Amino acid sequence: MKEVTEQDAYLQLAQLCARSEHCQHDLLEKMRKWEMTDEAQARVMERLVNERYVDDERYARAFVLDKVQYNKWGRRKVEQALWMKHIDDDIRQRALDAVDVSTYINILKPLLKQKRRSTKAASEYELNQKLVRFALGRGFTFDIIRQCIDGDVDEMDEKD
């Protein structure tokens, strides 16, 4: 593999960051694969941060919105994904707190409604347990799941 110079790394990463948001962890991993020294990685990263190509807070906000709106993930799953990207706790919490509880409820309700139609269960209790497991797997918190399931049961009763 050809030796990657600091300048080459900077130019490639700057171009990558100009196209889409990336966190410091992702870029450091890329430079590790290029077998750059730790000192060179630090200098390149410092330059990228100073020139605002990389901003973990901006990345976290975009990541949270994408995962909640498009992937329909709950808070816990998004939080875990940000933790895996080595985003600082305070940045992670600010980005997650920016999403209102009603947003999670509005996303989960249609998912549960669809899942309820396609799930076979012997009783209402068993059905609700399956729905809870499904929603927990998507990263929703138990209080939000409870609100949605209780709301769905009430709506079902009104339709009958």
Tab-separated table of C-alpha atoms in Angstrom:
chain	number	residue	atom	x	y	z
A	1	MET	CA	0.000	0.000	0.000
A	2	LYS	CA	1.273	3.455	-0.922
A	3	GLU	CA	2.356	5.723	1.936
A	4	VAL	CA	-0.282	8.370	2.668
A	5	THR	CA	1.241	11.749	3.495
A	6	GLU	CA	-0.318	14.166	5.956
A	7	GLN	CA	-1.265	16.507	3.125
A	8	ASP	CA	-2.862	13.682	1.102
A	9	ALA	CA	-4.793	12.524	4.164
A	10	TYR	CA	-5.952	16.065	4.913
A	11	LEU	CA	-7.134	16.619	1.326
A	12	GLN	CA	-8.967	13.275	1.125
A	13	LEU	CA	-10.647	13.723	4.497
A	14	ALA	CA	-11.563	17.359	3.833
A	15	GLN	CA	-13.185	16.295	0.570
A	16	LEU	CA	-15.041	13.496	2.376
A	17	CYS	CA	-16.256	15.899	5.083
A	18	ALA	CA	-17.357	18.446	2.498
A	19	ARG	CA	-19.783	15.846	1.082
A	20	SER	CA	-21.300	14.648	4.362
A	21	GLU	CA	-20.955	14.842	8.141
A	22	HIS	CA	-18.333	12.643	9.787
A	23	CYS	CA	-17.179	12.354	13.375
A	24	GLN	CA	-13.590	12.402	14.590
A	25	HIS	CA	-13.708	8.697	15.423
A	26	ASP	CA	-14.586	7.717	11.825
A	27	LEU	CA	-11.760	9.808	10.414
A	28	LEU	CA	-9.228	8.517	12.932
A	29	GLU	CA	-10.185	4.954	11.993
A	30	LYS	CA	-9.626	5.782	8.342
A	31	MET	CA	-6.183	7.216	9.090
A	32	ARG	CA	-5.342	4.149	11.214
A	33	LYS	CA	-6.117	1.965	8.209
A	34	TRP	CA	-3.756	4.127	6.182
A	35	GLU	CA	-1.128	3.289	8.837
A	36	MET	CA	-0.413	6.909	9.689
A	37	THR	CA	1.466	7.640	12.912
A	38	ASP	CA	-0.509	8.872	15.927
A	39	GLU	CA	1.248	12.247	15.754
A	40	ALA	CA	0.362	12.692	12.074
A	41	GLN	CA	-3.244	11.691	12.788
A	42	ALA	CA	-3.434	14.269	15.573
A	43	ARG	CA	-2.074	17.048	13.342
A	44	VAL	CA	-4.464	16.235	10.482
A	45	MET	CA	-7.434	15.995	12.884
A	46	GLU	CA	-6.548	19.296	14.545
A	47	ARG	CA	-6.438	20.999	11.163
A	48	LEU	CA	-9.792	19.491	10.118
A	49	VAL	CA	-11.407	20.606	13.386
A	50	ASN	CA	-9.902	24.118	13.232
A	51	GLU	CA	-11.134	24.574	9.669
A	52	ARG	CA	-14.606	23.305	10.744
A	53	TYR	CA	-14.655	20.297	8.426
A	54	VAL	CA	-15.236	18.133	11.495
A	55	ASP	CA	-17.539	19.065	14.356
A	56	ASP	CA	-18.765	16.237	16.578
A	57	GLU	CA	-21.690	18.294	17.889
A	58	ARG	CA	-22.903	19.111	14.373
A	59	TYR	CA	-22.396	15.451	13.435
A	60	ALA	CA	-24.375	14.241	16.477
A	61	ARG	CA	-27.326	16.528	15.705
A	62	ALA	CA	-27.486	15.332	12.087
A	63	PHE	CA	-27.016	11.685	13.123
A	64	VAL	CA	-29.833	11.839	15.684
A	65	LEU	CA	-32.269	13.440	13.234
A	66	ASP	CA	-31.425	10.933	10.485
A	67	LYS	CA	-31.755	7.876	12.695
A	68	VAL	CA	-34.988	9.021	14.318
A	69	GLN	CA	-36.741	10.280	11.175
A	70	TYR	CA	-35.520	7.875	8.498
A	71	ASN	CA	-34.482	4.707	10.355
A	72	LYS	CA	-37.275	5.104	12.947
A	73	TRP	CA	-34.938	4.360	15.869
A	74	GLY	CA	-35.755	5.130	19.477
A	75	ARG	CA	-33.624	7.179	21.843
A	76	ARG	CA	-31.762	4.214	23.382
A	77	LYS	CA	-30.627	2.812	20.038
A	78	VAL	CA	-29.474	6.225	18.791
A	79	GLU	CA	-27.676	6.839	22.079
A	80	GLN	CA	-25.878	3.511	21.806
A	81	ALA	CA	-24.849	4.208	18.209
A	82	LEU	CA	-23.410	7.601	19.218
A	83	TRP	CA	-21.559	5.942	22.101
A	84	MET	CA	-20.043	3.476	19.614
A	85	LYS	CA	-18.829	6.486	17.594
A	86	HIS	CA	-17.078	7.813	20.741
A	87	ILE	CA	-19.143	11.007	20.867
A	88	ASP	CA	-18.710	12.788	24.228
A	89	ASP	CA	-21.488	12.317	26.791
A	90	ASP	CA	-22.463	16.002	26.956
A	91	ILE	CA	-22.630	16.329	23.161
A	92	ARG	CA	-24.604	13.091	22.940
A	93	GLN	CA	-27.116	14.228	25.573
A	94	ARG	CA	-27.625	17.666	23.989
A	95	ALA	CA	-28.277	16.105	20.579
A	96	LEU	CA	-30.698	13.540	22.030
A	97	ASP	CA	-32.506	16.103	24.185
A	98	ALA	CA	-33.198	18.172	21.054
A	99	VAL	CA	-35.719	15.521	19.964
A	100	ASP	CA	-39.108	15.939	21.642
A	101	VAL	CA	-40.883	12.967	23.261
A	102	SER	CA	-43.881	13.532	20.987
A	103	THR	CA	-41.612	12.890	17.978
A	104	TYR	CA	-40.780	9.417	19.292
A	105	ILE	CA	-44.462	8.748	20.001
A	106	ASN	CA	-45.479	9.874	16.496
A	107	ILE	CA	-42.872	7.539	15.005
A	108	LEU	CA	-43.626	4.531	17.205
A	109	LYS	CA	-47.430	4.555	16.971
A	110	PRO	CA	-47.622	3.720	13.229
A	111	LEU	CA	-44.861	1.117	13.637
A	112	LEU	CA	-46.796	-0.601	16.420
A	113	LYS	CA	-50.061	-0.371	14.482
A	114	GLN	CA	-48.445	-2.083	11.497
A	115	LYS	CA	-46.740	-4.679	13.696
A	116	ARG	CA	-50.017	-5.371	15.537
A	117	ARG	CA	-51.702	-6.272	12.229
A	118	SER	CA	-48.938	-8.706	11.225
A	119	THR	CA	-48.354	-10.364	14.617
A	120	LYS	CA	-50.061	-13.594	15.653
A	121	ALA	CA	-50.788	-14.059	19.350
A	122	ALA	CA	-53.062	-16.220	21.493
A	123	SER	CA	-54.159	-13.324	23.706
A	124	GLU	CA	-54.065	-9.541	23.958
A	125	TYR	CA	-51.453	-9.895	26.715
A	126	GLU	CA	-49.166	-12.013	24.504
A	127	LEU	CA	-49.649	-9.591	21.604
A	128	ASN	CA	-48.692	-6.632	23.803
A	129	GLN	CA	-45.593	-8.487	25.030
A	130	LYS	CA	-44.502	-9.078	21.437
A	131	LEU	CA	-45.109	-5.415	20.586
A	132	VAL	CA	-43.091	-4.288	23.622
A	133	ARG	CA	-40.170	-6.539	22.623
A	134	PHE	CA	-40.345	-5.197	19.067
A	135	ALA	CA	-40.298	-1.565	20.239
A	136	LEU	CA	-37.507	-2.198	22.778
A	137	GLY	CA	-35.474	-3.738	19.946
A	138	ARG	CA	-35.881	-0.511	17.991
A	139	GLY	CA	-34.516	1.414	20.953
A	140	PHE	CA	-37.645	3.045	22.327
A	141	THR	CA	-37.888	3.620	26.072
A	142	PHE	CA	-40.445	1.698	28.085
A	143	ASP	CA	-42.458	4.791	29.078
A	144	ILE	CA	-42.939	5.786	25.420
A	145	ILE	CA	-43.826	2.202	24.471
A	146	ARG	CA	-46.372	2.080	27.284
A	147	GLN	CA	-47.981	5.348	26.123
A	148	CYS	CA	-48.243	4.087	22.551
A	149	ILE	CA	-49.569	0.627	23.402
A	150	ASP	CA	-52.100	1.962	25.914
A	151	GLY	CA	-53.174	4.549	23.330
A	152	ASP	CA	-53.508	1.878	20.620
A	153	VAL	CA	-55.681	-0.310	22.858
A	154	ASP	CA	-57.961	2.674	23.597
A	155	GLU	CA	-58.206	3.496	19.869
A	156	MET	CA	-58.982	-0.146	19.050
A	157	ASP	CA	-61.808	-0.171	21.616
A	158	GLU	CA	-63.314	2.988	20.083
A	159	LYS	CA	-63.368	1.427	16.595
A	160	ASP	CA	-65.158	-1.763	17.746
